């Protein structure tokens, strides 16, 4: 176990974990829940802090603590080990983890559209169409499965994925290598767009954002996940968390400035204008025709199957591929739904 996890585990040793959560709310003793983000707290996470600050979790009888992570693999480890009760993870990662023995399941999908994006400059590669991915030199990270998703997307578009060159560029260096012209394009989550746009202006260029979801990539991304044990033993607690969390999403999308102020109460290092910009980016991922009809967090079992098929075919799994029904659990979304 890493030093980071030992630190978090020690800090949270008094927290009631999934196996010991009561099934009913208690006004005298709110249920303690630890929720792991997928990364350090950033503006994209404002909806969860809004749910805290606006009292939505409290109204559900929950005492929620939010902890950071350094990527989805750490979130899954945190939830599996009991350091966290619930995690914010992406569907492809859960599918891959299930093939390696994980017991996590998705219960809600917040990012209806995947955030995988390719950034370039108007003065450089100027990527605006899928066909431009052939012959492109793309800055990405060693060990990331995002290039495989991009290459799978290319295959679906009838393009040759072998013609995409992947250069290993560490995440902290990607913006600099792009803006300085050292590399023609980089891949990042689309939430990086506001910061990169500012840098592009300084470089006297316009940023080009190629979001794969805008060009036909049909993948779910991040949402709420818990272990099968929590799902079986504490369904009421999980339902209450989902309901309160989705109310936080609606509040943040409708009131980005107030949600930014809410988050800064807990994460004082963030700037309100940066938070607002990221809220608007994730709102574009979360608010779709499906969620306008069915509510935040909704997912289609048929699309879960197609997501699994995509991951198996293009990303690959080291173990036996799970069934689609192994990667999600239905029945945890609020009724009535939380409509954007």
mmCIF file with all atom_site columns, N, CA and C in Angstrom, residues 105-131:
data_model
loop_
_atom_site.group_PDB
_atom_site.id
_atom_site.type_symbol
_atom_site.label_atom_id
_atom_site.label_alt_id
_atom_site.label_comp_id
_atom_site.label_asym_id
_atom_site.label_entity_id
_atom_site.label_seq_id
_atom_site.pdbx_PDB_ins_code
_atom_site.Cartn_x
_atom_site.Cartn_y
_atom_site.Cartn_z
_atom_site.occupancy
_atom_site.B_iso_or_equiv
_atom_site.pdbx_formal_charge
_atom_site.auth_seq_id
_atom_site.auth_comp_id
_atom_site.auth_asym_id
_atom_site.auth_atom_id
_atom_site.pdbx_PDB_model_num
ATOM 1  N N  . UNK A 1 105 ? -19.274 -1.458 -9.240  1.00 0.00 ? 105 UNK A N  1
ATOM 2  C CA . UNK A 1 105 ? -20.317 -1.284 -10.248 1.00 0.00 ? 105 UNK A CA 1
ATOM 3  C C  . UNK A 1 105 ? -20.711 0.188  -10.303 1.00 0.00 ? 105 UNK A C  1
ATOM 4  N N  . UNK A 1 106 ? -21.048 0.642  -11.491 1.00 0.00 ? 106 UNK A N  1
ATOM 5  C CA . UNK A 1 106 ? -21.576 1.992  -11.663 1.00 0.00 ? 106 UNK A CA 1
ATOM 6  C C  . UNK A 1 106 ? -23.040 2.019  -11.238 1.00 0.00 ? 106 UNK A C  1
ATOM 7  N N  . UNK A 1 107 ? -23.426 3.084  -10.548 1.00 0.00 ? 107 UNK A N  1
ATOM 8  C CA . UNK A 1 107 ? -24.839 3.245  -10.196 1.00 0.00 ? 107 UNK A CA 1
ATOM 9  C C  . UNK A 1 107 ? -25.424 4.515  -10.799 1.00 0.00 ? 107 UNK A C  1
ATOM 10 N N  . UNK A 1 108 ? -24.572 5.398  -11.319 1.00 0.00 ? 108 UNK A N  1
ATOM 11 C CA . UNK A 1 108 ? -25.018 6.610  -12.011 1.00 0.00 ? 108 UNK A CA 1
ATOM 12 C C  . UNK A 1 108 ? -23.891 7.058  -12.931 1.00 0.00 ? 108 UNK A C  1
ATOM 13 N N  . UNK A 1 109 ? -24.247 7.692  -14.035 1.00 0.00 ? 109 UNK A N  1
ATOM 14 C CA . UNK A 1 109 ? -23.247 8.203  -14.983 1.00 0.00 ? 109 UNK A CA 1
ATOM 15 C C  . UNK A 1 109 ? -23.416 9.713  -15.103 1.00 0.00 ? 109 UNK A C  1
ATOM 16 N N  . UNK A 1 110 ? -22.438 10.445 -14.648 1.00 0.00 ? 110 UNK A N  1
ATOM 17 C CA . UNK A 1 110 ? -22.496 11.909 -14.701 1.00 0.00 ? 110 UNK A CA 1
ATOM 18 C C  . UNK A 1 110 ? -22.032 12.456 -16.042 1.00 0.00 ? 110 UNK A C  1
ATOM 19 N N  . UNK A 1 111 ? -20.916 11.915 -16.560 1.00 0.00 ? 111 UNK A N  1
ATOM 20 C CA . UNK A 1 111 ? -20.418 12.349 -17.858 1.00 0.00 ? 111 UNK A CA 1
ATOM 21 C C  . UNK A 1 111 ? -21.045 11.471 -18.930 1.00 0.00 ? 111 UNK A C  1
ATOM 22 N N  . UNK A 1 112 ? -22.127 11.946 -19.505 1.00 0.00 ? 112 UNK A N  1
ATOM 23 C CA . UNK A 1 112 ? -22.800 11.199 -20.569 1.00 0.00 ? 112 UNK A CA 1
ATOM 24 C C  . UNK A 1 112 ? -21.959 11.155 -21.842 1.00 0.00 ? 112 UNK A C  1
ATOM 25 N N  . UNK A 1 113 ? -21.127 12.175 -22.005 1.00 0.00 ? 113 UNK A N  1
ATOM 26 C CA . UNK A 1 113 ? -20.215 12.253 -23.149 1.00 0.00 ? 113 UNK A CA 1
ATOM 27 C C  . UNK A 1 113 ? -18.788 12.188 -22.624 1.00 0.00 ? 113 UNK A C  1
ATOM 28 N N  . UNK A 1 114 ? -17.965 11.390 -23.289 1.00 0.00 ? 114 UNK A N  1
ATOM 29 C CA . UNK A 1 114 ? -16.593 11.193 -22.828 1.00 0.00 ? 114 UNK A CA 1
ATOM 30 C C  . UNK A 1 114 ? -15.776 12.470 -23.012 1.00 0.00 ? 114 UNK A C  1
ATOM 31 N N  . UNK A 1 115 ? -14.866 12.771 -22.067 1.00 0.00 ? 115 UNK A N  1
ATOM 32 C CA . UNK A 1 115 ? -14.110 14.021 -22.123 1.00 0.00 ? 115 UNK A CA 1
ATOM 33 C C  . UNK A 1 115 ? -12.827 13.975 -22.933 1.00 0.00 ? 115 UNK A C  1
ATOM 34 N N  . UNK A 1 116 ? -12.571 12.868 -23.647 1.00 0.00 ? 116 UNK A N  1
ATOM 35 C CA . UNK A 1 116 ? -11.315 12.739 -24.385 1.00 0.00 ? 116 UNK A CA 1
ATOM 36 C C  . UNK A 1 116 ? -11.244 13.775 -25.516 1.00 0.00 ? 116 UNK A C  1
ATOM 37 N N  . UNK A 1 117 ? -10.193 14.599 -25.490 1.00 0.00 ? 117 UNK A N  1
ATOM 38 C CA . UNK A 1 117 ? -10.060 15.668 -26.476 1.00 0.00 ? 117 UNK A CA 1
ATOM 39 C C  . UNK A 1 117 ? -8.629  15.751 -26.997 1.00 0.00 ? 117 UNK A C  1
ATOM 40 N N  . UNK A 1 118 ? -8.507  16.221 -28.218 1.00 0.00 ? 118 UNK A N  1
ATOM 41 C CA . UNK A 1 118 ? -7.212  16.489 -28.837 1.00 0.00 ? 118 UNK A CA 1
ATOM 42 C C  . UNK A 1 118 ? -7.114  17.989 -29.060 1.00 0.00 ? 118 UNK A C  1
ATOM 43 N N  . UNK A 1 119 ? -6.060  18.583 -28.514 1.00 0.00 ? 119 UNK A N  1
ATOM 44 C CA . UNK A 1 119 ? -5.867  20.025 -28.613 1.00 0.00 ? 119 UNK A CA 1
ATOM 45 C C  . UNK A 1 119 ? -4.727  20.328 -29.579 1.00 0.00 ? 119 UNK A C  1
ATOM 46 N N  . UNK A 1 120 ? -4.935  21.338 -30.411 1.00 0.00 ? 120 UNK A N  1
ATOM 47 C CA . UNK A 1 120 ? -3.898  21.812 -31.318 1.00 0.00 ? 120 UNK A CA 1
ATOM 48 C C  . UNK A 1 120 ? -4.071  23.315 -31.488 1.00 0.00 ? 120 UNK A C  1
ATOM 49 N N  . UNK A 1 121 ? -3.175  23.939 -32.215 1.00 0.00 ? 121 UNK A N  1
ATOM 50 C CA . UNK A 1 121 ? -3.231  25.377 -32.442 1.00 0.00 ? 121 UNK A CA 1
ATOM 51 C C  . UNK A 1 121 ? -3.596  25.668 -33.892 1.00 0.00 ? 121 UNK A C  1
ATOM 52 N N  . UNK A 1 122 ? -4.259  26.808 -34.099 1.00 0.00 ? 122 UNK A N  1
ATOM 53 C CA . UNK A 1 122 ? -4.618  27.220 -35.456 1.00 0.00 ? 122 UNK A CA 1
ATOM 54 C C  . UNK A 1 122 ? -3.378  27.417 -36.309 1.00 0.00 ? 122 UNK A C  1
ATOM 55 N N  . UNK A 1 123 ? -2.274  27.742 -35.668 1.00 0.00 ? 123 UNK A N  1
ATOM 56 C CA . UNK A 1 123 ? -1.018  27.959 -36.385 1.00 0.00 ? 123 UNK A CA 1
ATOM 57 C C  . UNK A 1 123 ? -0.196  26.678 -36.542 1.00 0.00 ? 123 UNK A C  1
ATOM 58 N N  . UNK A 1 124 ? -0.738  25.571 -36.021 1.00 0.00 ? 124 UNK A N  1
ATOM 59 C CA . UNK A 1 124 ? -0.019  24.303 -36.065 1.00 0.00 ? 124 UNK A CA 1
ATOM 60 C C  . UNK A 1 124 ? -0.820  23.228 -36.773 1.00 0.00 ? 124 UNK A C  1
ATOM 61 N N  . UNK A 1 125 ? -1.104  22.134 -36.069 1.00 0.00 ? 125 UNK A N  1
ATOM 62 C CA . UNK A 1 125 ? -1.819  21.008 -36.687 1.00 0.00 ? 125 UNK A CA 1
ATOM 63 C C  . UNK A 1 125 ? -3.258  21.356 -37.048 1.00 0.00 ? 125 UNK A C  1
ATOM 64 N N  . UNK A 1 126 ? -3.879  22.258 -36.267 1.00 0.00 ? 126 UNK A N  1
ATOM 65 C CA . UNK A 1 126 ? -5.218  22.757 -36.590 1.00 0.00 ? 126 UNK A CA 1
ATOM 66 C C  . UNK A 1 126 ? -6.211  21.610 -36.820 1.00 0.00 ? 126 UNK A C  1
ATOM 67 N N  . UNK A 1 127 ? -6.271  20.690 -35.849 1.00 0.00 ? 127 UNK A N  1
ATOM 68 C CA . UNK A 1 127 ? -7.102  19.490 -36.002 1.00 0.00 ? 127 UNK A CA 1
ATOM 69 C C  . UNK A 1 127 ? -8.580  19.825 -35.797 1.00 0.00 ? 127 UNK A C  1
ATOM 70 N N  . UNK A 1 128 ? -9.368  19.631 -36.848 1.00 0.00 ? 128 UNK A N  1
ATOM 71 C CA . UNK A 1 128 ? -10.805 19.884 -36.779 1.00 0.00 ? 128 UNK A CA 1
ATOM 72 C C  . UNK A 1 128 ? -11.631 18.729 -37.330 1.00 0.00 ? 128 UNK A C  1
ATOM 73 N N  . UNK A 1 129 ? -10.982 17.776 -38.015 1.00 0.00 ? 129 UNK A N  1
ATOM 74 C CA . UNK A 1 129 ? -11.684 16.661 -38.637 1.00 0.00 ? 129 UNK A CA 1
ATOM 75 C C  . UNK A 1 129 ? -10.986 15.347 -38.302 1.00 0.00 ? 129 UNK A C  1
ATOM 76 N N  . UNK A 1 130 ? -11.749 14.242 -38.191 1.00 0.00 ? 130 UNK A N  1
ATOM 77 C CA . UNK A 1 130 ? -11.143 12.945 -37.869 1.00 0.00 ? 130 UNK A CA 1
ATOM 78 C C  . UNK A 1 130 ? -10.017 12.539 -38.802 1.00 0.00 ? 130 UNK A C  1
ATOM 79 N N  . UNK A 1 131 ? -10.142 12.831 -40.098 1.00 0.00 ? 131 UNK A N  1
ATOM 80 C CA . UNK A 1 131 ? -9.126  12.386 -41.064 1.00 0.00 ? 131 UNK A CA 1
ATOM 81 C C  . UNK A 1 131 ? -7.751  12.977 -40.767 1.00 0.00 ? 131 UNK A C  1
#
